[in-house]
Coordinates of C-alpha atoms (C1' of nucleotides) in Angstrom, one line a residue:
Chain A
M586 CA 21.2 9.2 -19.3
S587 CA 22.8 11.8 -21.5
Q588 CA 20.6 14.8 -23.2
H589 CA 17.1 14.4 -23.2
R590 CA 16.8 11.2 -24.5
H591 CA 14.6 8.4 -22.8
P592 CA 12.5 5.8 -24.0
G593 CA 8.8 6.0 -24.7
A594 CA 8.2 9.7 -24.5
P595 CA 5.5 11.4 -26.2
G596 CA 5.7 12.3 -29.5
R597 CA 6.7 8.5 -30.5
A598 CA 7.3 7.9 -34.0
G599 CA 5.4 4.9 -35.5
A600 CA 5.4 1.7 -33.5
V601 CA 4.0 2.1 -29.8
P602 CA 7.4 2.7 -27.8
A603 CA 8.7 0.4 -25.1
L604 CA 7.9 1.8 -21.8
P605 CA 10.9 2.6 -19.0
D606 CA 11.0 -0.3 -16.6
L607 CA 10.0 1.4 -13.6
P608 CA 10.2 0.2 -9.7
E609 CA 7.1 -0.7 -8.4
A610 CA 7.8 1.6 -5.8
T611 CA 8.4 4.4 -8.0
V612 CA 4.9 3.8 -10.1
A613 CA 3.1 3.9 -6.6
R614 CA 4.4 7.5 -6.4
L615 CA 4.2 9.2 -9.9
P616 CA 0.1 9.6 -9.4
E617 CA 1.1 11.6 -6.1
Y618 CA 3.9 13.4 -8.1
L619 CA 1.2 14.4 -10.9
R620 CA -1.8 15.5 -8.3
A621 CA 0.8 18.1 -6.8
L622 CA 2.0 19.2 -10.3
H623 CA -1.8 19.8 -10.9
N624 CA -2.3 21.8 -7.9
L625 CA 0.9 23.9 -8.9
A626 CA 0.0 24.5 -12.7
D627 CA -3.4 25.6 -11.1
T628 CA -1.7 27.7 -8.8
G629 CA 0.5 29.8 -11.7
H630 CA 3.3 27.7 -11.1
E631 CA 5.4 27.1 -14.2
T632 CA 8.7 25.7 -12.2
V633 CA 9.5 23.4 -9.4
S634 CA 12.5 22.2 -7.6
S635 CA 12.6 18.7 -6.7
E636 CA 12.3 20.4 -3.4
G637 CA 9.3 22.0 -3.7
L638 CA 8.0 19.2 -5.5
A639 CA 8.9 16.8 -2.9
G640 CA 7.2 18.8 -0.2
A641 CA 4.1 19.0 -2.0
A642 CA 3.8 15.2 -2.7
G643 CA 5.1 14.3 1.0
V644 CA 8.1 12.5 0.2
N645 CA 11.5 13.7 0.6
S646 CA 13.8 15.5 -2.5
A647 CA 16.4 12.7 -3.0
K648 CA 13.4 10.4 -3.3
L649 CA 11.4 12.1 -6.2
R650 CA 14.6 13.0 -7.8
K651 CA 15.4 9.3 -8.3
D652 CA 11.8 8.7 -9.0
L653 CA 11.8 11.0 -12.1
S654 CA 15.3 9.7 -13.0
H655 CA 13.5 6.8 -14.1
L656 CA 11.7 8.6 -16.5
G657 CA 14.6 9.8 -18.4
S658 CA 13.5 13.1 -16.4
Y659 CA 12.4 16.5 -17.6
G660 CA 14.9 18.7 -15.2
T661 CA 16.9 21.9 -15.8
R662 CA 20.1 22.0 -13.5
G663 CA 20.2 24.9 -11.2
V664 CA 16.3 25.4 -12.5
G665 CA 14.2 22.9 -11.2
Y666 CA 11.3 20.6 -13.5
D667 CA 9.3 22.5 -16.2
V668 CA 5.4 21.9 -14.4
S669 CA 3.6 21.1 -17.9
L670 CA 6.1 19.3 -19.0
L671 CA 6.5 17.0 -16.0
I672 CA 2.4 16.2 -16.7
D673 CA 2.5 15.5 -20.0
Q674 CA 5.6 12.9 -19.1
I675 CA 3.8 11.9 -16.1
E676 CA 0.3 11.2 -17.5
Y677 CA 2.3 9.6 -20.0
V678 CA 3.9 6.7 -18.7
L679 CA 0.5 6.4 -16.7
G680 CA -1.5 5.7 -19.3
L681 CA -3.3 8.4 -18.9
T682 CA -3.6 10.3 -22.2
Q683 CA -6.5 8.2 -22.8
R684 CA -9.2 8.1 -20.9
R685 CA -10.0 4.2 -20.0
A686 CA -13.3 3.2 -19.2
V687 CA -14.1 1.3 -16.1
A688 CA -16.8 -1.2 -15.5
L689 CA -18.0 -1.4 -11.4
V690 CA -19.7 -4.6 -10.3
G691 CA -21.7 -4.5 -7.6
V692 CA -23.7 -1.7 -6.7
G693 CA -24.5 -2.2 -2.9
N694 CA -23.4 0.6 -0.4
L695 CA -19.8 1.0 -1.5
G696 CA -20.4 0.5 -5.1
H697 CA -23.1 3.5 -5.4
A698 CA -20.5 5.4 -3.9
L699 CA -18.1 4.7 -6.1
A700 CA -20.2 5.1 -8.9
G701 CA -20.6 8.7 -7.9
Y702 CA -17.3 9.7 -7.3
D703 CA -15.8 12.5 -8.8
G704 CA -12.6 11.6 -8.3
F705 CA -12.3 9.3 -11.4
A706 CA -13.7 11.3 -13.7
S707 CA -11.8 14.2 -12.8
R708 CA -8.2 12.0 -12.8
G709 CA -8.3 10.3 -16.7
F710 CA -11.3 7.6 -15.9
R711 CA -14.8 7.0 -17.4
I712 CA -17.3 4.8 -15.4
A713 CA -18.7 3.6 -18.7
A714 CA -20.8 0.8 -17.1
L715 CA -22.3 -0.6 -13.6
F716 CA -23.2 -4.2 -13.1
D717 CA -25.1 -6.3 -10.0
A718 CA -26.6 -10.2 -10.0
D719 CA -29.2 -8.8 -7.7
A720 CA -32.2 -8.1 -10.5
G721 CA -34.1 -5.9 -8.2
R722 CA -31.4 -3.6 -8.9
V723 CA -31.0 -3.5 -12.2
G724 CA -32.6 -1.0 -14.2
E725 CA -31.8 1.4 -11.6
E726 CA -30.5 4.8 -12.4
I727 CA -27.1 5.8 -10.9
N728 CA -25.4 9.2 -11.6
G729 CA -26.6 9.0 -15.4
L730 CA -25.9 5.4 -16.0
I731 CA -28.2 2.5 -15.7
V732 CA -27.4 -0.6 -13.5
R733 CA -27.5 -3.7 -15.6
H734 CA -27.4 -7.7 -14.5
I735 CA -23.9 -9.2 -14.9
D736 CA -24.9 -11.4 -17.2
E737 CA -24.6 -8.4 -20.0
L738 CA -21.1 -8.2 -18.8
A739 CA -19.5 -10.0 -21.9
R740 CA -21.4 -7.5 -24.6
V741 CA -21.1 -4.4 -22.6
A742 CA -17.3 -5.1 -22.3
V743 CA -16.9 -5.1 -25.7
E744 CA -19.2 -1.9 -26.9
E745 CA -17.3 0.2 -24.3
A746 CA -13.6 -1.3 -24.3
I747 CA -13.9 -1.8 -21.0
A748 CA -10.2 -1.9 -19.6
I749 CA -10.8 -2.0 -15.8
G750 CA -13.2 -4.0 -14.1
V751 CA -13.8 -2.6 -10.0
I752 CA -15.2 -5.6 -7.9
A753 CA -17.5 -3.7 -5.1
T754 CA -19.1 -7.1 -4.3
P755 CA -19.9 -8.9 -1.2
A756 CA -16.6 -11.1 -0.1
P757 CA -18.6 -14.2 -1.5
A758 CA -19.3 -13.0 -4.9
A759 CA -16.0 -11.5 -6.0
Q760 CA -14.1 -14.3 -7.1
A761 CA -16.8 -15.6 -9.5
V762 CA -16.8 -11.7 -11.0
A763 CA -13.3 -11.9 -11.5
D764 CA -13.7 -15.0 -13.6
Q765 CA -15.8 -13.2 -15.6
L766 CA -13.9 -10.0 -15.9
V767 CA -11.2 -12.2 -16.8
A768 CA -12.7 -14.3 -19.3
V769 CA -14.2 -10.9 -21.1
G770 CA -10.8 -9.9 -21.4
V771 CA -10.1 -7.1 -18.8
T772 CA -6.7 -7.3 -17.3
S773 CA -7.0 -5.1 -14.6
I774 CA -8.8 -5.4 -11.5
L775 CA -9.4 -3.5 -8.7
N776 CA -11.1 -5.7 -5.4
F777 CA -12.9 -3.8 -3.0
A778 CA -14.1 -7.2 -1.5
P779 CA -12.3 -8.3 1.0
C780 CA -10.8 -11.8 0.3
V781 CA -8.0 -13.0 -2.3
L782 CA -8.5 -13.1 -5.9
S783 CA -7.1 -15.6 -7.8
V784 CA -6.4 -14.9 -11.6
P785 CA -3.7 -15.9 -14.1
E786 CA -0.9 -14.2 -15.2
G787 CA -0.8 -10.7 -17.1
V788 CA -4.0 -10.0 -14.7
D789 CA -3.5 -7.4 -12.4
V790 CA -5.5 -7.2 -9.1
R791 CA -4.8 -4.0 -6.8
K792 CA -6.9 -4.7 -3.5
V793 CA -8.2 -1.8 -0.7
D794 CA -9.7 -3.4 2.2
L795 CA -10.6 -0.6 4.4
A796 CA -11.0 -2.7 7.4
I797 CA -7.5 -3.5 7.4
E798 CA -6.3 0.2 6.6
L799 CA -8.2 0.7 10.2
Q800 CA -6.6 -2.8 11.8
I801 CA -3.2 -1.1 11.0
L802 CA -3.6 2.1 12.4
S803 CA -5.1 0.4 15.5
F804 CA -1.6 -1.9 15.4
H805 CA -0.3 2.0 16.2
E806 CA -2.7 2.9 18.6
H807 CA -1.8 -0.3 20.8
R808 CA 1.9 0.2 20.7
K809 CA 1.6 3.8 21.4
A810 CA -0.6 2.8 24.1
S811 CA 2.5 0.1 25.6
L812 CA 4.5 3.1 25.1
T813 CA 3.2 4.9 27.4
A814 CA 2.1 3.1 30.0
L815 CA 5.5 1.9 30.7
P816 CA 5.8 1.7 34.2
A817 CA 6.9 4.5 36.4
T818 CA 6.3 6.6 33.0
G819 CA 3.4 8.1 33.7
G820 CA 2.0 10.5 30.8
S821 CA 3.4 11.7 28.0
A822 CA 6.9 9.8 27.5
L823 CA 5.7 9.5 23.3
T824 CA 8.5 11.7 22.1
A825 CA 10.8 10.7 25.0
L826 CA 10.8 7.4 24.4
P827 CA 13.7 5.5 22.3
G828 CA 12.4 3.8 19.1
G829 CA 9.1 5.2 19.4
L830 CA 7.0 5.2 16.7
A831 CA 7.0 9.1 16.2
V832 CA 6.3 9.8 12.8
T833 CA 8.1 12.5 10.8
E834 CA 5.7 15.7 9.6
P835 CA 4.2 15.2 6.3
Q836 CA 2.8 12.0 6.1
E837 CA 4.0 8.6 4.3
A838 CA 4.5 7.9 7.6
I839 CA 3.3 4.3 8.2
G840 CA 4.3 3.0 4.6
T841 CA 1.7 4.2 2.5
Chain B
M723 CA 12.5 -17.9 20.1
S724 CA 12.8 -20.6 22.9
Q725 CA 9.3 -22.5 24.3
H726 CA 6.6 -20.2 24.3
R727 CA 7.8 -17.2 26.0
H728 CA 7.3 -14.3 24.0
P729 CA 7.0 -10.2 24.5
G730 CA 3.4 -9.1 25.2
A731 CA 1.3 -12.2 25.1
P732 CA -2.8 -11.9 26.1
G733 CA -2.7 -12.8 29.9
R734 CA -0.5 -10.5 31.1
A735 CA 0.3 -9.8 34.4
G736 CA -0.2 -6.7 35.6
A737 CA 1.2 -3.6 33.7
V738 CA 0.6 -3.6 29.9
P739 CA 3.3 -5.1 27.9
A740 CA 5.5 -3.6 25.6
L741 CA 4.3 -5.2 22.5
P742 CA 7.3 -7.1 20.1
D743 CA 8.9 -4.7 17.2
L744 CA 6.8 -5.3 14.0
P745 CA 8.5 -5.2 10.5
E746 CA 5.4 -2.7 9.1
A747 CA 5.4 -5.2 6.0
T748 CA 4.4 -7.4 8.3
V749 CA 2.0 -5.3 10.3
A750 CA 0.3 -4.6 7.1
R751 CA -0.2 -8.5 6.5
L752 CA -1.4 -9.4 9.6
P753 CA -4.8 -8.4 9.1
E754 CA -4.5 -10.5 6.0
Y755 CA -3.3 -13.7 7.8
L756 CA -6.4 -13.1 10.5
R757 CA -9.3 -12.8 7.8
A758 CA -8.2 -16.0 6.5
L759 CA -7.7 -17.6 9.7
H760 CA -11.6 -16.5 10.8
N761 CA -12.6 -18.0 7.6
L762 CA -10.7 -21.3 8.4
A763 CA -12.1 -21.2 12.1
D764 CA -15.9 -20.8 10.2
T765 CA -15.4 -24.0 8.2
G766 CA -14.5 -26.2 11.1
H767 CA -10.7 -26.2 10.7
E768 CA -8.6 -26.2 14.2
T769 CA -5.5 -26.6 12.6
V770 CA -3.7 -24.9 9.6
S771 CA 0.0 -25.1 8.6
S772 CA 2.2 -22.3 7.3
E773 CA 1.2 -23.6 3.6
G774 CA -2.9 -23.6 3.9
L775 CA -2.6 -20.4 5.7
A776 CA -0.3 -19.1 2.8
G777 CA -2.4 -19.5 0.2
A778 CA -5.7 -18.3 2.2
A779 CA -4.2 -15.2 2.5
G780 CA -2.3 -14.9 -0.9
V781 CA 1.4 -15.0 0.5
N782 CA 3.9 -17.7 0.3
S783 CA 4.3 -19.9 3.2
A784 CA 8.3 -18.7 3.4
K785 CA 6.8 -15.4 4.0
L786 CA 4.3 -16.4 6.3
R787 CA 6.4 -17.9 9.1
K788 CA 9.1 -15.4 9.1
D789 CA 5.9 -13.0 9.6
L790 CA 4.5 -15.4 12.4
S791 CA 8.3 -16.0 13.8
H792 CA 7.9 -12.3 14.8
L793 CA 5.0 -12.5 16.8
G794 CA 7.0 -15.2 19.2
S795 CA 4.6 -17.9 17.3
Y796 CA 2.5 -20.6 18.1
G797 CA 3.0 -23.2 15.8
T798 CA 3.8 -26.6 16.6
R799 CA 6.3 -28.2 14.1
G800 CA 5.1 -31.4 12.4
V801 CA 1.5 -30.2 13.3
G802 CA 1.2 -26.0 12.4
Y803 CA -0.7 -23.5 14.0
D804 CA -3.9 -23.7 16.2
V805 CA -5.9 -22.0 14.4
S806 CA -7.9 -19.7 17.1
L807 CA -4.8 -19.4 19.4
L808 CA -3.5 -17.6 16.4
I809 CA -6.7 -15.7 15.5
D810 CA -6.0 -14.3 19.7
Q811 CA -2.1 -13.4 19.4
I812 CA -2.3 -11.9 16.1
E813 CA -5.8 -9.7 17.8
Y814 CA -4.3 -8.9 20.4
V815 CA -1.1 -7.8 18.8
L816 CA -3.2 -5.5 16.6
G817 CA -4.8 -3.6 19.7
L818 CA -8.3 -6.0 18.5
T819 CA -9.3 -6.7 21.7
Q820 CA -11.2 -3.7 22.3
R821 CA -13.4 -2.5 20.3
R822 CA -12.5 1.1 18.9
A823 CA -14.3 3.9 18.2
V824 CA -13.8 5.4 15.1
A825 CA -14.9 8.8 14.0
L826 CA -16.0 10.1 10.4
V827 CA -15.7 13.3 9.3
G828 CA -17.2 14.2 5.8
V829 CA -20.5 12.5 4.8
G830 CA -21.0 13.2 1.0
N831 CA -20.8 10.5 -1.3
L832 CA -18.2 8.6 0.0
G833 CA -18.6 8.9 3.6
H834 CA -22.0 8.2 3.4
A835 CA -21.1 4.9 2.1
L836 CA -18.3 4.1 4.4
A837 CA -21.0 5.1 7.4
G838 CA -22.5 2.3 6.1
Y839 CA -19.7 -0.1 5.7
D840 CA -20.5 -3.8 7.4
G841 CA -17.0 -4.4 7.5
F842 CA -16.0 -1.7 9.9
A843 CA -18.2 -3.5 12.8
S844 CA -17.7 -6.7 11.9
R845 CA -13.8 -6.4 12.0
G846 CA -13.3 -4.8 15.5
F847 CA -14.4 -1.1 15.2
R848 CA -17.1 0.7 16.0
I849 CA -18.5 3.9 14.3
A850 CA -19.4 5.9 16.6
A851 CA -20.1 9.4 15.2
L852 CA -20.2 11.4 12.2
F853 CA -19.6 15.1 11.2
D854 CA -19.9 17.2 8.8
A855 CA -19.5 21.5 8.3
D856 CA -22.4 21.4 6.4
A857 CA -25.6 22.5 8.2
G858 CA -27.6 21.4 5.5
R859 CA -26.4 17.6 6.3
V860 CA -26.5 18.1 10.2
G861 CA -29.6 16.1 11.6
E862 CA -29.2 13.9 9.2
E863 CA -29.8 10.0 10.2
I864 CA -27.2 7.7 8.5
N865 CA -27.2 4.0 10.1
G866 CA -28.6 5.3 12.9
L867 CA -26.6 7.6 13.5
I868 CA -27.2 11.4 13.6
V869 CA -24.5 13.5 11.7
R870 CA -23.2 16.4 14.0
H871 CA -21.7 19.6 13.2
I872 CA -18.3 19.6 13.0
D873 CA -18.1 22.3 16.2
E874 CA -19.2 19.4 18.1
L875 CA -16.3 17.3 17.7
A876 CA -14.1 18.5 20.8
R877 CA -17.0 17.5 23.3
V878 CA -18.1 14.2 21.5
A879 CA -14.6 13.2 20.8
V880 CA -14.2 12.2 24.7
E881 CA -17.6 10.9 25.6
E882 CA -17.1 8.8 22.5
A883 CA -13.9 7.8 23.4
I884 CA -12.7 8.3 19.7
A885 CA -9.4 6.3 18.7
I886 CA -9.6 7.4 14.7
G887 CA -10.7 9.9 13.0
V888 CA -11.9 8.8 9.3
I889 CA -11.3 11.4 6.7
A890 CA -13.8 11.7 3.8
T891 CA -14.2 15.0 2.8
P892 CA -12.9 16.8 -0.3
A893 CA -9.5 17.5 -0.1
P894 CA -9.6 21.4 0.3
A895 CA -11.0 21.0 3.9
A896 CA -9.4 18.2 4.5
Q897 CA -6.1 19.5 6.6
A898 CA -8.4 21.6 8.7
V899 CA -10.5 18.3 9.9
A900 CA -7.0 16.7 10.2
D901 CA -5.6 19.8 12.4
Q902 CA -9.0 19.3 14.7
L903 CA -8.8 15.7 14.9
V904 CA -5.5 16.5 16.4
A905 CA -6.5 19.0 18.2
V906 CA -8.9 17.1 20.2
G907 CA -6.2 13.8 20.6
V908 CA -6.8 11.6 17.8
T909 CA -3.3 10.3 17.2
S910 CA -4.7 8.2 14.0
I911 CA -5.9 9.4 10.7
L912 CA -7.0 7.3 7.8
N913 CA -7.7 9.9 5.0
F914 CA -9.6 9.6 1.9
A915 CA -9.1 13.0 0.9
P916 CA -6.7 13.1 -2.3
C917 CA -3.7 15.3 -0.4
V918 CA -0.8 15.4 1.9
L919 CA -2.3 16.1 5.4
S920 CA 0.8 17.4 7.6
V921 CA 0.6 16.2 11.3
P922 CA 2.5 16.1 14.3
E923 CA 5.0 13.7 15.2
G924 CA 3.3 10.4 17.1
V925 CA 0.1 10.7 14.7
D926 CA 0.0 8.3 12.2
V927 CA -1.8 8.9 8.9
R928 CA -2.8 5.9 6.3
K929 CA -4.2 7.3 2.7
V930 CA -6.6 5.3 0.8
D931 CA -7.0 7.2 -2.7
L932 CA -8.8 5.7 -4.9
A933 CA -7.9 7.5 -8.1
I934 CA -4.4 6.4 -7.4
E935 CA -5.1 2.7 -7.3
L936 CA -6.6 3.1 -10.8
Q937 CA -3.7 5.1 -11.8
I938 CA -1.3 2.1 -11.2
L939 CA -3.7 -0.2 -13.2
S940 CA -3.7 2.2 -15.9
F941 CA 0.0 2.1 -15.8
H942 CA 0.4 -1.5 -15.8
E943 CA -2.2 -1.5 -18.7
H944 CA -0.4 0.5 -20.9
R945 CA 2.4 -1.2 -20.4
K946 CA 0.6 -4.6 -21.3
A947 CA 0.0 -2.9 -24.2
S948 CA 3.6 -1.4 -25.1
L949 CA 4.5 -5.1 -25.1
T950 CA 1.9 -7.1 -27.2
A951 CA 2.3 -4.2 -29.8
L952 CA 6.3 -4.4 -30.5
P953 CA 7.0 -4.4 -33.9
A954 CA 6.5 -7.8 -36.1
T955 CA 4.9 -9.9 -33.0
G956 CA 1.2 -9.1 -32.8
G957 CA -1.2 -10.6 -31.1
S958 CA -0.9 -12.3 -27.6
A959 CA 3.0 -12.0 -27.2
L960 CA 2.2 -11.5 -23.1
T961 CA 3.5 -14.6 -21.6
A962 CA 6.2 -15.4 -24.2
L963 CA 8.0 -12.1 -23.7
P964 CA 10.5 -11.9 -21.0
G965 CA 10.5 -10.2 -18.1
G966 CA 7.3 -9.1 -19.1
L967 CA 5.0 -8.2 -15.8
A968 CA 2.9 -11.5 -15.8
V969 CA 1.4 -11.9 -12.6
T970 CA 1.4 -14.9 -10.6
E971 CA -1.4 -16.6 -9.3
P972 CA -3.0 -15.1 -6.0
Q973 CA -2.9 -11.5 -5.9
E974 CA -0.7 -9.4 -4.0
A975 CA 0.8 -9.0 -7.7
I976 CA 1.7 -5.6 -8.0
G977 CA 2.9 -4.5 -4.0
T978 CA -0.4 -4.5 -2.6
Chain C
dT156 C1' 11.1 -44.2 14.5
dA157 C1' 9.5 -41.6 10.4
dG158 C1' 7.2 -37.8 8.3
dA159 C1' 5.7 -33.7 8.5
dT160 C1' 6.4 -28.8 9.4
dT161 C1' 8.2 -25.3 12.4
dG162 C1' 11.4 -21.6 13.0
dT163 C1' 15.4 -19.5 11.7
dT164 C1' 19.6 -18.7 9.0
dA165 C1' 21.8 -16.2 5.1
dA166 C1' 21.8 -14.9 0.6
dT167 C1' 19.3 -11.9 -2.3
dC168 C1' 17.0 -8.5 -3.9
dG169 C1' 14.8 -3.6 -4.1
dA170 C1' 14.1 0.3 -2.4
dT171 C1' 15.8 4.5 0.4
dT172 C1' 18.9 8.0 1.7
dA173 C1' 23.0 11.2 1.7
dA174 C1' 26.2 13.6 -0.5
dC175 C1' 28.0 15.4 -4.5
dA176 C1' 30.0 15.8 -9.4
dA177 C1' 27.8 18.1 -13.4
dT178 C1' 25.9 21.4 -15.6
dC179 C1' 22.6 25.3 -16.4
Chain D
dT802 C1' 31.4 33.5 -12.5
dA803 C1' 28.7 32.6 -9.0
dG804 C1' 24.7 30.2 -7.5
dA805 C1' 21.0 26.7 -7.4
dT806 C1' 20.2 22.6 -8.5
dT807 C1' 19.6 18.4 -10.8
dG808 C1' 20.9 13.3 -12.1
dT809 C1' 23.5 9.6 -10.3
dT810 C1' 26.7 7.2 -7.4
dA811 C1' 27.2 4.3 -3.6
dA812 C1' 26.4 3.2 1.3
dT813 C1' 22.7 1.9 4.0
dC814 C1' 18.8 -0.5 5.3
dG815 C1' 14.8 -3.5 5.3
dA816 C1' 11.9 -7.0 2.9
dT817 C1' 11.5 -11.6 0.6
dT818 C1' 13.2 -16.2 -0.2
dA819 C1' 14.7 -20.7 -0.7
dA820 C1' 16.9 -23.9 2.5
dC821 C1' 17.0 -26.8 6.2
dA822 C1' 18.4 -27.8 11.3
dA823 C1' 15.4 -28.2 15.3
dT824 C1' 11.7 -31.0 17.1
dC825 C1' 7.0 -32.1 17.3

DNA sequence: TAGATTGTTAATCGATTAACAATC
DNA sequence: TAGATTGTTAATCGATTAACAATC
């Protein structure tokens, strides 16, 4: 892309601009770059090279440059990237220039913790409402918010302009909750319940399953054990073995 | 693969068998298949087709068959898969035939919830120890476990044969905790702190960042908004627009 | 045998990476 | 100008998918 023209930059005139078409893998990494950039800004850095930012974000620099090039990019050859310019750019693309309202459904064990999680507020979101189906929990105050009955979802969703629904109910309740969220116009759902949700086209679902993460780690433990236990090898054959799943330095390791 | 020979099946004679070399994407889906299979078993199904299991797991059947073929597979042409045989097979590959001990470090807001999360126990793991660096929290009982000071990690890790470490501390403390876990021989880490960990080769790290999940959803919200707001289109252009990121039915939607 | 369904093939697609020309 | 670093190219790799031969 020649010069600094690019689709959907901040400072758009008039109509909402179309966003650049970003590869899904790139979208998933942008928040990580953003976090690293905020750290850099907080420690007084005004400029950073692709090498430096990539290191802070745990990826290699080729991948970082490729990702940023999709945004139209704001680097200066021979110099690097302007930290605060890049922050603005990524925040714009991710839609973080507005603070989105989140509704959390299910205030059991996990939901309780999510309701109090600082990381949401500090990274662009506002927990605007808590819901539960259990009448015994309705009325409870968590972190300054009153738990409401799920039947109030429709009214509150409009009042609070809910943009994202978080499901933290037991699995058997999750699909019904998803249906209710969709019915009131929510088109983005983060699902912590260990089950598959079926939703109409145009609704995005992301899933976080804590046990699945452990099971994936368990596979790698199992594999490492089966390698070290190879006949007539004994102890720490790990690094010596060919094709070992030995993981290279900064994270990203097994396909995060 | 002809007949039922395959690498690393249960019932291995003598030495620990090498595990099949599984694509990382396949490994990440096996737990989802396992969950679906348990549901099927609980509802009295003895057999399931690739079509049926794929539907229950939210993937297409070609992908499912391809994934299972990597295990050496246990289907019967014209019939389908034996549910309990496949459960055993997947549990074996994932290393779930032993109940792995998990140490949780950081019993703040999120750590507290994780310590009480049922899903770990029910899917093959045992939370064996809780740690915190804050002396004020040491001694507290959570879900039948006493919170210990992080300095006791080395002793307890050996006593309890800790296989997996879960980090639920604030970001600034996470790297030091990871170093301590590695020092006592832990080679699998699940990191909830929003930061990159650097670990030696042979140590696997997976990361769960709740705010990042919301930020990815925010991107998609932003994009949908930029589509519907296209000049002279007005309302719900979503389904009508070419190349829309409209998401097809059962989940998996945006690269889970 | 006829019908059903697996396991595999091969084509396609998207993501990663190293290398380097462009350019500050 | 010389040195540094970006943005892009092109090669490679891994994952997905449809189609179908094998086979129960």
